[in-house]
Short mmCIF file of C-alpha atoms in Angstrom, two decimals:
data_model
loop_
_atom_site.label_atom_id
_atom_site.label_comp_id
_atom_site.label_asym_id
_atom_site.label_seq_id
_atom_site.Cartn_x
_atom_site.Cartn_y
_atom_site.Cartn_z
CA MET A 11 -24.92 -1.61 4.21
CA SER A 12 -26.67 -0.24 1.15
CA VAL A 13 -27.46 -2.79 -1.55
CA LYS A 14 -24.68 -1.93 -3.97
CA SER A 15 -22.17 -3.88 -5.97
CA VAL A 16 -18.86 -2.93 -4.37
CA LEU A 17 -15.27 -3.85 -5.06
CA ALA A 18 -13.45 -2.86 -1.86
CA ILE A 19 -9.67 -2.55 -1.69
CA ASP A 20 -7.27 -2.44 1.24
CA ALA A 21 -4.01 -1.41 -0.42
CA GLY A 22 -0.95 -1.82 1.78
CA GLN A 23 2.76 -1.98 1.12
CA THR A 24 2.95 -5.68 1.92
CA ALA A 25 -0.27 -6.83 0.25
CA ILE A 26 -3.40 -5.58 -1.49
CA LYS A 27 -6.61 -7.21 -0.28
CA VAL A 28 -9.72 -7.10 -2.41
CA ARG A 29 -13.31 -7.96 -1.52
CA LEU A 30 -16.08 -8.20 -4.07
CA ASP A 31 -19.39 -7.63 -2.31
CA THR A 32 -22.48 -7.75 -4.51
CA PRO A 33 -26.05 -8.98 -3.99
CA ASP A 34 -25.16 -12.18 -5.86
CA LEU A 35 -21.50 -12.80 -5.09
CA ARG A 36 -18.88 -12.32 -2.40
CA ASP A 37 -15.26 -13.16 -3.04
CA GLU A 38 -11.84 -12.15 -1.72
CA LEU A 39 -8.52 -11.89 -3.53
CA LEU A 40 -4.95 -11.09 -2.55
CA PHE A 41 -2.34 -9.22 -4.60
CA ARG A 42 1.23 -8.07 -4.13
CA GLY A 43 1.54 -4.81 -2.18
CA ILE A 44 1.65 -1.40 -3.81
CA ASP A 45 4.99 -0.21 -5.15
CA THR A 46 5.57 3.22 -3.63
CA HIS A 47 8.11 4.04 -6.36
CA GLU A 48 5.53 3.72 -9.13
CA PRO A 49 2.37 5.75 -9.90
CA LEU A 50 -0.41 4.57 -7.61
CA LEU A 51 -3.61 4.86 -9.64
CA PRO A 52 -2.50 2.61 -12.55
CA GLN A 53 -1.63 -0.06 -9.97
CA LEU A 54 -5.09 0.18 -8.45
CA ALA A 55 -6.75 0.11 -11.84
CA ALA A 56 -4.81 -3.04 -12.78
CA VAL A 57 -5.91 -4.71 -9.55
CA VAL A 58 -9.55 -3.77 -10.19
CA ARG A 59 -9.48 -5.08 -13.76
CA GLU A 60 -7.86 -8.36 -12.76
CA SER A 61 -10.27 -8.77 -9.85
CA VAL A 62 -13.28 -8.32 -12.12
CA GLU A 63 -11.83 -10.79 -14.60
CA ARG A 64 -10.98 -13.44 -12.01
CA THR A 65 -14.27 -13.26 -10.10
CA HIS A 66 -16.54 -12.67 -13.12
CA GLY A 67 -18.23 -10.11 -10.90
CA ALA A 68 -19.97 -6.93 -11.98
CA PRO A 69 -19.20 -4.24 -9.39
CA THR A 70 -20.44 -0.73 -10.05
CA LEU A 71 -18.50 0.99 -7.26
CA VAL A 72 -14.86 0.84 -6.16
CA THR A 73 -13.87 1.85 -2.64
CA ALA A 74 -10.27 1.87 -1.47
CA GLY A 75 -8.24 2.52 1.65
CA ILE A 76 -4.66 3.16 0.60
CA SER A 77 -1.41 3.19 2.56
CA GLY A 78 0.38 6.52 2.27
CA LEU A 79 -2.29 8.12 0.09
CA THR A 80 -1.28 11.67 -0.85
CA GLU A 81 -3.33 14.59 -2.15
CA ARG A 82 -1.72 14.10 -5.56
CA ASP A 83 -2.93 10.51 -5.82
CA ALA A 84 -6.31 10.98 -4.12
CA ASP A 85 -7.95 11.58 -7.49
CA ALA A 86 -11.09 9.49 -7.70
CA ASP A 87 -11.98 10.99 -11.09
CA ALA A 88 -8.64 9.89 -12.53
CA LEU A 89 -9.11 6.34 -11.20
CA LEU A 90 -12.60 6.21 -12.69
CA SER A 91 -11.18 7.24 -16.06
CA LEU A 92 -8.65 4.41 -15.88
CA LEU A 93 -11.52 1.98 -15.30
CA SER A 94 -13.40 2.89 -18.46
CA GLY A 95 -15.15 -0.11 -19.95
CA THR A 96 -15.33 -2.11 -16.72
CA GLY A 97 -18.89 -1.11 -15.82
CA ILE A 98 -17.69 0.70 -12.72
CA ARG A 99 -19.52 4.02 -12.33
CA GLY A 100 -18.22 5.34 -9.00
CA ALA A 101 -15.04 5.51 -6.94
CA MET A 102 -14.24 6.41 -3.34
CA LEU A 103 -10.65 6.82 -2.12
CA ALA A 104 -9.38 7.29 1.43
CA HIS A 105 -6.15 7.00 3.39
CA ASP A 106 -5.89 3.59 5.03
CA SER A 107 -6.04 5.23 8.45
CA THR A 108 -9.66 6.10 7.64
CA THR A 109 -10.64 2.61 6.56
CA SER A 110 -8.70 1.00 9.41
CA PHE A 111 -10.64 3.17 11.84
CA LEU A 112 -14.04 2.43 10.32
CA GLY A 113 -13.30 -1.28 10.19
CA ALA A 114 -12.11 -1.43 13.79
CA LEU A 115 -14.39 1.02 15.63
CA GLY A 116 -17.22 1.92 13.26
CA HIS A 117 -18.96 5.04 14.52
CA ARG A 118 -17.47 4.92 18.03
CA HIS A 119 -15.12 7.66 19.28
CA GLY A 120 -11.61 6.37 19.75
CA ALA A 121 -8.23 5.78 18.19
CA VAL A 122 -6.89 3.10 15.89
CA VAL A 123 -3.20 2.43 15.41
CA ALA A 124 -2.56 0.29 12.33
CA ALA A 125 0.98 -1.09 12.31
CA GLY A 126 2.22 -3.24 9.48
CA THR A 127 5.16 -2.42 7.21
CA GLY A 128 4.29 1.20 7.98
CA VAL A 129 2.15 2.66 10.74
CA VAL A 130 -0.47 5.35 11.12
CA THR A 131 -2.71 6.35 14.02
CA LEU A 132 -6.10 8.00 13.66
CA ALA A 133 -8.23 9.39 16.48
CA VAL A 134 -11.82 10.53 16.01
CA GLY A 135 -13.71 12.55 18.60
CA ALA A 136 -17.10 14.22 18.62
CA HIS A 137 -15.97 17.07 16.38
CA ALA A 138 -12.33 16.55 15.45
CA VAL A 139 -10.04 14.09 13.71
CA ALA A 140 -6.30 13.72 14.32
CA ARG A 141 -3.82 11.69 12.33
CA VAL A 142 -0.41 10.94 13.82
CA ASP A 143 2.58 9.57 11.91
CA GLY A 144 2.17 7.58 8.72
CA TRP A 145 5.02 9.67 7.33
CA GLY A 146 6.80 6.83 5.59
CA TYR A 147 9.88 4.79 6.34
CA ILE A 148 12.33 7.64 5.76
CA MET A 149 10.68 10.33 7.90
CA GLY A 150 8.45 8.43 10.30
CA ASP A 151 6.51 5.16 10.81
CA ALA A 152 7.87 4.84 14.33
CA GLY A 153 7.19 1.41 15.78
CA SER A 154 6.23 -0.09 12.41
CA GLY A 155 7.46 -3.35 10.93
CA TYR A 156 10.03 -1.42 8.91
CA TRP A 157 11.13 0.52 11.99
CA ILE A 158 11.55 -2.70 13.97
CA GLY A 159 13.41 -4.38 11.12
CA ARG A 160 15.70 -1.37 10.72
CA GLU A 161 16.46 -1.43 14.45
CA ALA A 162 17.27 -5.13 14.17
CA LEU A 163 19.70 -4.62 11.29
CA ASP A 164 21.34 -1.75 13.12
CA ALA A 165 21.75 -3.91 16.23
CA VAL A 166 23.30 -6.73 14.20
CA MET A 167 25.85 -4.45 12.60
CA ARG A 168 26.70 -2.89 15.96
CA ALA A 169 27.35 -6.36 17.33
CA PHE A 170 29.41 -7.18 14.21
CA ASP A 171 31.57 -4.08 14.82
CA GLY A 172 31.89 -4.63 18.55
CA ARG A 173 29.80 -1.51 19.27
CA GLY A 174 26.87 -3.40 20.74
CA PRO A 175 25.84 -6.58 22.55
CA ALA A 176 25.63 -9.97 20.87
CA THR A 177 22.21 -11.04 19.64
CA ALA A 178 20.66 -14.07 17.97
CA LEU A 179 19.44 -11.64 15.32
CA SER A 180 22.93 -11.91 13.81
CA ASP A 181 22.30 -15.55 12.88
CA VAL A 182 18.97 -14.58 11.33
CA MET A 183 20.61 -11.91 9.22
CA ARG A 184 23.40 -14.30 8.14
CA GLY A 185 20.68 -16.62 6.92
CA ARG A 186 19.92 -14.04 4.26
CA TRP A 187 23.38 -12.51 3.80
CA PRO A 188 26.15 -14.90 4.88
CA ASP A 189 28.78 -12.16 4.54
CA LEU A 190 27.53 -9.41 6.85
CA ALA A 191 30.20 -7.03 5.61
CA GLN A 192 28.49 -7.06 2.19
CA ALA A 193 24.88 -7.10 3.42
CA TYR A 194 24.36 -3.37 3.14
CA ILE A 195 25.31 -3.37 -0.55
CA ALA A 196 22.91 -6.21 -1.31
CA LEU A 197 20.09 -4.52 0.58
CA GLN A 198 20.57 -1.04 -0.84
CA SER A 199 20.56 -2.36 -4.40
CA ASP A 200 17.40 -4.45 -3.93
CA GLU A 201 14.21 -2.79 -5.22
CA ASP A 202 12.25 -4.72 -2.61
CA ARG A 203 14.36 -3.38 0.27
CA VAL A 204 11.47 -1.86 2.25
CA ARG A 205 9.64 -5.18 2.46
CA ILE A 206 12.90 -7.02 3.17
CA VAL A 207 13.72 -4.75 6.11
CA ALA A 208 10.16 -5.03 7.47
CA SER A 209 10.29 -8.82 7.22
CA PHE A 210 12.83 -8.92 10.07
CA ALA A 211 10.14 -7.68 12.47
CA ALA A 212 8.81 -11.24 12.66
CA ASP A 213 12.24 -12.47 13.75
CA VAL A 214 12.44 -9.77 16.42
CA ALA A 215 9.06 -10.88 17.75
CA ALA A 216 10.10 -14.54 17.85
CA LEU A 217 13.42 -13.85 19.57
CA ALA A 218 11.81 -11.50 22.09
CA LEU A 219 9.63 -14.43 23.16
CA ARG A 220 12.79 -16.49 23.64
CA GLY A 221 14.39 -13.85 25.83
CA ASP A 222 16.95 -12.32 23.46
CA GLU A 223 17.79 -9.07 25.22
CA VAL A 224 18.37 -7.04 22.08
CA ALA A 225 15.11 -8.20 20.48
CA THR A 226 13.26 -7.51 23.72
CA ALA A 227 14.67 -3.99 23.92
CA ILE A 228 13.66 -3.27 20.32
CA THR A 229 10.17 -4.59 21.01
CA THR A 230 9.79 -2.40 24.09
CA ARG A 231 10.92 0.72 22.22
CA ALA A 232 8.51 -0.03 19.38
CA ALA A 233 5.62 -0.39 21.82
CA ARG A 234 6.46 2.93 23.44
CA GLU A 235 6.61 4.67 20.05
CA LEU A 236 3.20 3.29 19.11
CA ALA A 237 1.72 4.25 22.47
CA SER A 238 3.16 7.76 22.13
CA SER A 239 1.38 8.18 18.80
CA VAL A 240 -1.93 7.04 20.28
CA THR A 241 -1.60 9.36 23.26
CA ALA A 242 -0.80 12.31 21.02
CA ALA A 243 -3.74 11.59 18.71
CA ILE A 244 -6.23 11.26 21.57
CA GLY A 245 -4.97 14.46 23.16
CA ARG A 246 -5.81 16.38 19.99
CA VAL A 247 -9.47 15.29 19.80
CA ARG A 248 -10.57 14.53 23.35
CA GLU A 249 -13.19 16.76 24.91
CA GLY A 250 -13.36 16.61 28.71
CA ASP A 251 -12.41 13.39 30.47
CA GLU A 252 -13.92 10.97 27.96
CA THR A 253 -12.34 7.52 27.99
CA PHE A 254 -11.29 6.60 24.48
CA ALA A 255 -11.52 3.16 22.92
CA VAL A 256 -8.22 2.11 21.34
CA CYS A 257 -7.73 -0.61 18.74
CA ALA A 258 -4.30 -1.93 17.84
CA VAL A 259 -4.36 -3.65 14.45
CA GLY A 260 -1.84 -4.94 11.94
CA GLY A 261 0.86 -7.57 11.83
CA VAL A 262 3.19 -5.82 14.27
CA PHE A 263 0.71 -6.50 17.07
CA GLY A 264 1.06 -10.21 16.44
CA SER A 265 3.99 -9.97 18.88
CA ALA A 266 2.70 -10.84 22.35
CA PRO A 267 5.50 -8.95 24.17
CA LEU A 268 4.82 -5.86 22.06
CA ARG A 269 1.06 -6.02 22.71
CA GLU A 270 1.67 -6.29 26.44
CA ALA A 271 4.13 -3.40 26.52
CA PHE A 272 1.81 -1.29 24.37
CA GLY A 273 -1.14 -1.96 26.65
CA THR A 274 0.85 -0.96 29.71
CA ALA A 275 2.01 2.25 28.05
CA VAL A 276 -1.46 3.45 27.01
CA SER A 277 -3.31 2.36 30.15
CA GLY A 278 -2.53 5.61 31.96
CA ALA A 279 -3.70 7.83 29.10
CA GLY A 280 -7.44 7.55 29.65
CA ALA A 281 -7.68 4.83 27.03
CA GLU A 282 -9.32 1.42 26.97
CA ILE A 283 -8.00 -1.22 24.57
CA VAL A 284 -10.88 -2.94 22.83
CA THR A 285 -11.24 -5.75 20.31
CA PRO A 286 -11.66 -4.52 16.72
CA LEU A 287 -15.10 -4.96 15.18
CA GLY A 288 -13.50 -5.86 11.86
CA THR A 289 -10.60 -5.17 9.54
CA ALA A 290 -9.49 -2.46 7.13
CA ILE A 291 -11.22 -4.21 4.23
CA ASP A 292 -14.46 -3.99 6.24
CA GLY A 293 -13.71 -0.30 6.60
CA ALA A 294 -13.30 0.06 2.83
CA VAL A 295 -16.75 -1.46 2.38
CA ALA A 296 -18.12 0.85 5.11
CA LEU A 297 -17.14 3.95 3.12
CA VAL A 298 -20.33 3.38 1.14
CA ASP A 299 -22.55 4.14 4.13
CA LEU A 300 -20.55 6.83 5.91
CA ALA A 301 -23.05 9.28 7.36
CA PRO A 302 -22.87 12.84 5.95
CA ALA A 303 -22.26 14.28 9.43
CA HIS A 304 -19.43 11.88 10.32
CA PRO A 305 -16.12 13.66 11.03
CA LEU A 306 -14.35 11.40 8.49
CA VAL A 307 -16.52 12.36 5.50
CA ALA A 308 -14.10 15.12 4.49
CA ALA A 309 -11.30 12.55 4.27
CA VAL A 310 -12.99 10.61 1.45
CA GLN A 311 -12.57 11.56 -2.21
CA ARG A 312 -15.52 10.67 -4.48
CA ALA A 313 -16.21 10.49 -8.19
CA GLY A 314 -19.10 9.32 -10.35
CA ILE A 315 -22.19 7.68 -8.92
CA VAL A 316 -21.55 6.78 -5.29
#
């Protein structure tokens, strides 16, 4: 990596990870996830300012991979303006699919599916890039933590009504809302509802390991959704019969049954599951040295001295 003083950010919905990487200091911090209902850039600027204050570092460049980054918010100049007086002279912004890819596969052709609260898949070939899903919890994010949690809540209420099979997930849900008939009101009125729904994915994973049939079925469906996204992304960039490396990253893949089902589903698609080289925060740092000819260069917004 070039010798630069970098403050790298991996901004997700569950947490914001920060790494200060300078010639004299390296430190890592953790913040609460981004609030998708509030303007993004002021949140990032606040994280940068607090990070500089807490570490006593002197970064000159901010790089960030951001969950759900839109064209409206991908304004590196605007972020740089919000950081006036910090000593930061450059900014680089990218969707977190870009930084997840760079962190996991570097310059190798392949596909990375990053599944946490949300999910996005990015495939990079010799000449083309394809993004699949990452469309948010209302319109997409199939197989994500939110998707799994939503399936779990749906299954519990079906069991409650007599429309579906019994599941140990009902006891988990009662642990949060003892009166299931009122749970939907409590959830809908909670500003943190997206994270709350996604949090049930961990319970689905645990109960799938214990053989709960409903949890197992949800896990299998999630794996198939994630594999479908990978297959679609690879199909859009593959040239010839090239075997693509595939990395599966994010908290959702902490479920052993899901990982196994995912691997089975992608094995017939000309894909080889490989171990990630690093993480999304490594990918945010790697934005600094992205080669001009790399297919992902166009996906990075720059401002100032970078």
